[in-house]
């Protein structure tokens, strides 16, 4: 009987400790801020468009006049001089699913280009 009471107390302590550890890890992951590692911009007649890449693998494409509005966001992969936009929301704007980065510019298949304003540093 004494052994059963000790087992119940141990189970409660283990459960409490695991919930505390889980809560701390969730808090720390929520506190981590995204760091922008790449940005390219394209001026338009009114406002402009942008592509941003973050260190957590998240990409954003949008435009801004007075305020910024996202048109697409999702994951990306950068390999050599090619930026692969992996989320389907990008396909409406970039049908090939990738963009080429050359000499300070992001080249689109339509002939338009974005100027790189913050370079991506590959590991």
PDB file of C-alpha atoms in Angstrom:
ATOM      1  CA  UNK A   1       0.000   0.000   0.000  1.00  0.00           C
ATOM      2  CA  UNK A   2       2.844   2.367   0.835  1.00  0.00           C
ATOM      3  CA  UNK A   3       4.450   1.523  -2.521  1.00  0.00           C
ATOM      4  CA  UNK A   4       1.221   2.373  -4.372  1.00  0.00           C
ATOM      5  CA  UNK A   5       1.009   5.778  -2.639  1.00  0.00           C
ATOM      6  CA  UNK A   6       4.630   6.518  -3.563  1.00  0.00           C
ATOM      7  CA  UNK A   7       3.952   5.521  -7.182  1.00  0.00           C
ATOM      8  CA  UNK A   8       0.944   7.895  -7.332  1.00  0.00           C
ATOM      9  CA  UNK A   9       3.045  10.753  -5.922  1.00  0.00           C
ATOM     10  CA  UNK A  10       5.864  10.006  -8.360  1.00  0.00           C
ATOM     11  CA  UNK A  11       3.449   9.964 -11.298  1.00  0.00           C
ATOM     12  CA  UNK A  12       2.027  13.329 -10.229  1.00  0.00           C
ATOM     13  CA  UNK A  13       5.505  14.829  -9.866  1.00  0.00           C
ATOM     14  CA  UNK A  14       6.587  13.491 -13.246  1.00  0.00           C
ATOM     15  CA  UNK A  15       3.407  14.821 -14.871  1.00  0.00           C
ATOM     16  CA  UNK A  16       3.867  18.224 -13.230  1.00  0.00           C
ATOM     17  CA  UNK A  17       7.536  18.406 -14.222  1.00  0.00           C
ATOM     18  CA  UNK A  18       6.814  17.436 -17.831  1.00  0.00           C
ATOM     19  CA  UNK A  19       4.048  20.066 -18.100  1.00  0.00           C
ATOM     20  CA  UNK A  20       6.385  22.744 -16.746  1.00  0.00           C
ATOM     21  CA  UNK A  21       9.115  21.782 -19.227  1.00  0.00           C
ATOM     22  CA  UNK A  22       6.591  21.758 -22.078  1.00  0.00           C
ATOM     23  CA  UNK A  23       5.262  25.181 -21.061  1.00  0.00           C
ATOM     24  CA  UNK A  24       8.757  26.656 -20.891  1.00  0.00           C
ATOM     25  CA  UNK A  25       9.679  25.302 -24.328  1.00  0.00           C
ATOM     26  CA  UNK A  26       6.474  26.709 -25.851  1.00  0.00           C
ATOM     27  CA  UNK A  27       7.174  30.084 -24.253  1.00  0.00           C
ATOM     28  CA  UNK A  28      10.743  30.166 -25.566  1.00  0.00           C
ATOM     29  CA  UNK A  29       9.719  29.163 -29.087  1.00  0.00           C
ATOM     30  CA  UNK A  30       7.045  31.880 -29.112  1.00  0.00           C
ATOM     31  CA  UNK A  31       9.603  34.469 -27.993  1.00  0.00           C
ATOM     32  CA  UNK A  32      12.029  33.693 -30.827  1.00  0.00           C
ATOM     33  CA  UNK A  33      11.889  36.510 -33.315  1.00  0.00           C
ATOM     34  CA  UNK A  34      12.240  36.014 -37.029  1.00  0.00           C
ATOM     35  CA  UNK A  35      15.308  37.596 -38.562  1.00  0.00           C
ATOM     36  CA  UNK A  36      15.078  38.803 -42.142  1.00  0.00           C
ATOM     37  CA  UNK A  37      17.971  37.394 -44.175  1.00  0.00           C
ATOM     38  CA  UNK A  38      16.996  38.588 -47.663  1.00  0.00           C
ATOM     39  CA  UNK A  39      14.878  41.365 -49.125  1.00  0.00           C
ATOM     40  CA  UNK A  40      14.261  42.445 -52.698  1.00  0.00           C
ATOM     41  CA  UNK A  41      12.055  45.313 -53.854  1.00  0.00           C
ATOM     42  CA  UNK A  42      10.491  46.425 -57.120  1.00  0.00           C
ATOM     43  CA  UNK A  43       9.173  49.931 -57.589  1.00  0.00           C
ATOM     44  CA  UNK A  44       5.749  50.257 -59.195  1.00  0.00           C
ATOM     45  CA  UNK A  45       3.850  53.321 -60.441  1.00  0.00           C
ATOM     46  CA  UNK A  46       2.158  53.524 -57.065  1.00  0.00           C
ATOM     47  CA  UNK A  47       4.052  51.975 -54.170  1.00  0.00           C
ATOM     48  CA  UNK A  48       6.134  48.873 -54.673  1.00  0.00           C
ATOM     49  CA  UNK A  49       6.423  45.101 -54.277  1.00  0.00           C
ATOM     50  CA  UNK A  50       8.732  43.130 -52.009  1.00  0.00           C
ATOM     51  CA  UNK A  51      10.040  39.620 -51.394  1.00  0.00           C
ATOM     52  CA  UNK A  52      11.351  38.833 -47.919  1.00  0.00           C
ATOM     53  CA  UNK A  53      13.042  35.701 -46.608  1.00  0.00           C
ATOM     54  CA  UNK A  54      13.450  34.922 -42.911  1.00  0.00           C
ATOM     55  CA  UNK A  55      15.899  32.672 -41.086  1.00  0.00           C
ATOM     56  CA  UNK A  56      13.137  30.268 -40.029  1.00  0.00           C
ATOM     57  CA  UNK A  57      12.384  29.241 -43.648  1.00  0.00           C
ATOM     58  CA  UNK A  58       9.399  31.591 -44.060  1.00  0.00           C
ATOM     59  CA  UNK A  59       8.995  33.816 -47.144  1.00  0.00           C
ATOM     60  CA  UNK A  60       6.673  36.748 -47.840  1.00  0.00           C
ATOM     61  CA  UNK A  61       5.628  38.451 -51.069  1.00  0.00           C
ATOM     62  CA  UNK A  62       3.516  41.567 -51.011  1.00  0.00           C
ATOM     63  CA  UNK A  63       3.104  45.196 -51.916  1.00  0.00           C
ATOM     64  CA  UNK A  64       2.949  48.457 -50.094  1.00  0.00           C
ATOM     65  CA  UNK A  65       1.545  51.884 -50.817  1.00  0.00           C
ATOM     66  CA  UNK A  66       0.789  53.402 -47.445  1.00  0.00           C
ATOM     67  CA  UNK A  67       0.618  50.103 -45.566  1.00  0.00           C
ATOM     68  CA  UNK A  68       1.989  46.702 -46.519  1.00  0.00           C
ATOM     69  CA  UNK A  69      -0.250  43.863 -47.681  1.00  0.00           C
ATOM     70  CA  UNK A  70       0.900  40.272 -48.169  1.00  0.00           C
ATOM     71  CA  UNK A  71      -0.103  38.535 -51.409  1.00  0.00           C
ATOM     72  CA  UNK A  72       1.603  35.221 -50.583  1.00  0.00           C
ATOM     73  CA  UNK A  73       3.547  33.647 -47.748  1.00  0.00           C
ATOM     74  CA  UNK A  74       4.973  30.254 -46.966  1.00  0.00           C
ATOM     75  CA  UNK A  75       8.153  28.235 -47.014  1.00  0.00           C
ATOM     76  CA  UNK A  76      11.135  28.647 -49.320  1.00  0.00           C
ATOM     77  CA  UNK A  77      14.446  27.030 -50.155  1.00  0.00           C
ATOM     78  CA  UNK A  78      17.488  28.891 -51.442  1.00  0.00           C
ATOM     79  CA  UNK A  79      20.063  26.957 -53.454  1.00  0.00           C
ATOM     80  CA  UNK A  80      23.037  28.604 -55.201  1.00  0.00           C
ATOM     81  CA  UNK A  81      21.377  31.320 -57.329  1.00  0.00           C
ATOM     82  CA  UNK A  82      17.832  29.909 -57.283  1.00  0.00           C
ATOM     83  CA  UNK A  83      15.064  30.819 -54.846  1.00  0.00           C
ATOM     84  CA  UNK A  84      12.416  28.081 -54.687  1.00  0.00           C
ATOM     85  CA  UNK A  85       9.033  29.269 -53.370  1.00  0.00           C
ATOM     86  CA  UNK A  86       7.524  26.066 -52.011  1.00  0.00           C
ATOM     87  CA  UNK A  87       4.058  27.204 -50.909  1.00  0.00           C
ATOM     88  CA  UNK A  88       1.173  27.077 -53.415  1.00  0.00           C
ATOM     89  CA  UNK A  89       0.181  30.678 -52.626  1.00  0.00           C
ATOM     90  CA  UNK A  90       3.272  31.839 -54.561  1.00  0.00           C
ATOM     91  CA  UNK A  91       2.291  30.023 -57.781  1.00  0.00           C
ATOM     92  CA  UNK A  92      -0.360  32.613 -58.673  1.00  0.00           C
ATOM     93  CA  UNK A  93       2.343  35.292 -58.780  1.00  0.00           C
ATOM     94  CA  UNK A  94       5.353  33.192 -59.823  1.00  0.00           C
ATOM     95  CA  UNK A  95       4.017  30.281 -61.953  1.00  0.00           C
ATOM     96  CA  UNK A  96       7.415  28.595 -62.337  1.00  0.00           C
ATOM     97  CA  UNK A  97       7.718  28.279 -58.557  1.00  0.00           C
ATOM     98  CA  UNK A  98      11.247  29.660 -58.512  1.00  0.00           C
ATOM     99  CA  UNK A  99      13.185  32.873 -59.156  1.00  0.00           C
ATOM    100  CA  UNK A 100      16.790  33.426 -60.232  1.00  0.00           C
ATOM    101  CA  UNK A 101      19.038  35.717 -58.182  1.00  0.00           C
ATOM    102  CA  UNK A 102      21.901  37.238 -60.209  1.00  0.00           C
ATOM    103  CA  UNK A 103      24.203  40.180 -59.495  1.00  0.00           C
ATOM    104  CA  UNK A 104      21.916  42.018 -57.096  1.00  0.00           C
ATOM    105  CA  UNK A 105      18.647  41.330 -58.916  1.00  0.00           C
ATOM    106  CA  UNK A 106      15.845  38.779 -58.656  1.00  0.00           C
ATOM    107  CA  UNK A 107      14.785  37.918 -62.197  1.00  0.00           C
ATOM    108  CA  UNK A 108      11.209  36.945 -63.052  1.00  0.00           C
ATOM    109  CA  UNK A 109      10.139  35.007 -66.137  1.00  0.00           C
ATOM    110  CA  UNK A 110       7.899  37.950 -67.147  1.00  0.00           C
ATOM    111  CA  UNK A 111      10.964  40.142 -67.631  1.00  0.00           C
ATOM    112  CA  UNK A 112      10.372  42.236 -64.528  1.00  0.00           C
ATOM    113  CA  UNK A 113      12.971  42.201 -61.797  1.00  0.00           C
ATOM    114  CA  UNK A 114      13.378  43.019 -58.133  1.00  0.00           C
ATOM    115  CA  UNK A 115      16.454  44.778 -56.790  1.00  0.00           C
ATOM    116  CA  UNK A 116      18.096  43.038 -53.835  1.00  0.00           C
ATOM    117  CA  UNK A 117      18.240  45.412 -50.854  1.00  0.00           C
ATOM    118  CA  UNK A 118      19.440  42.909 -48.243  1.00  0.00           C
ATOM    119  CA  UNK A 119      21.608  39.991 -49.345  1.00  0.00           C
ATOM    120  CA  UNK A 120      21.109  36.380 -48.337  1.00  0.00           C
ATOM    121  CA  UNK A 121      24.130  34.870 -46.647  1.00  0.00           C
ATOM    122  CA  UNK A 122      24.222  31.151 -47.263  1.00  0.00           C
ATOM    123  CA  UNK A 123      25.610  28.949 -44.468  1.00  0.00           C
TER     124      UNK A 123
END
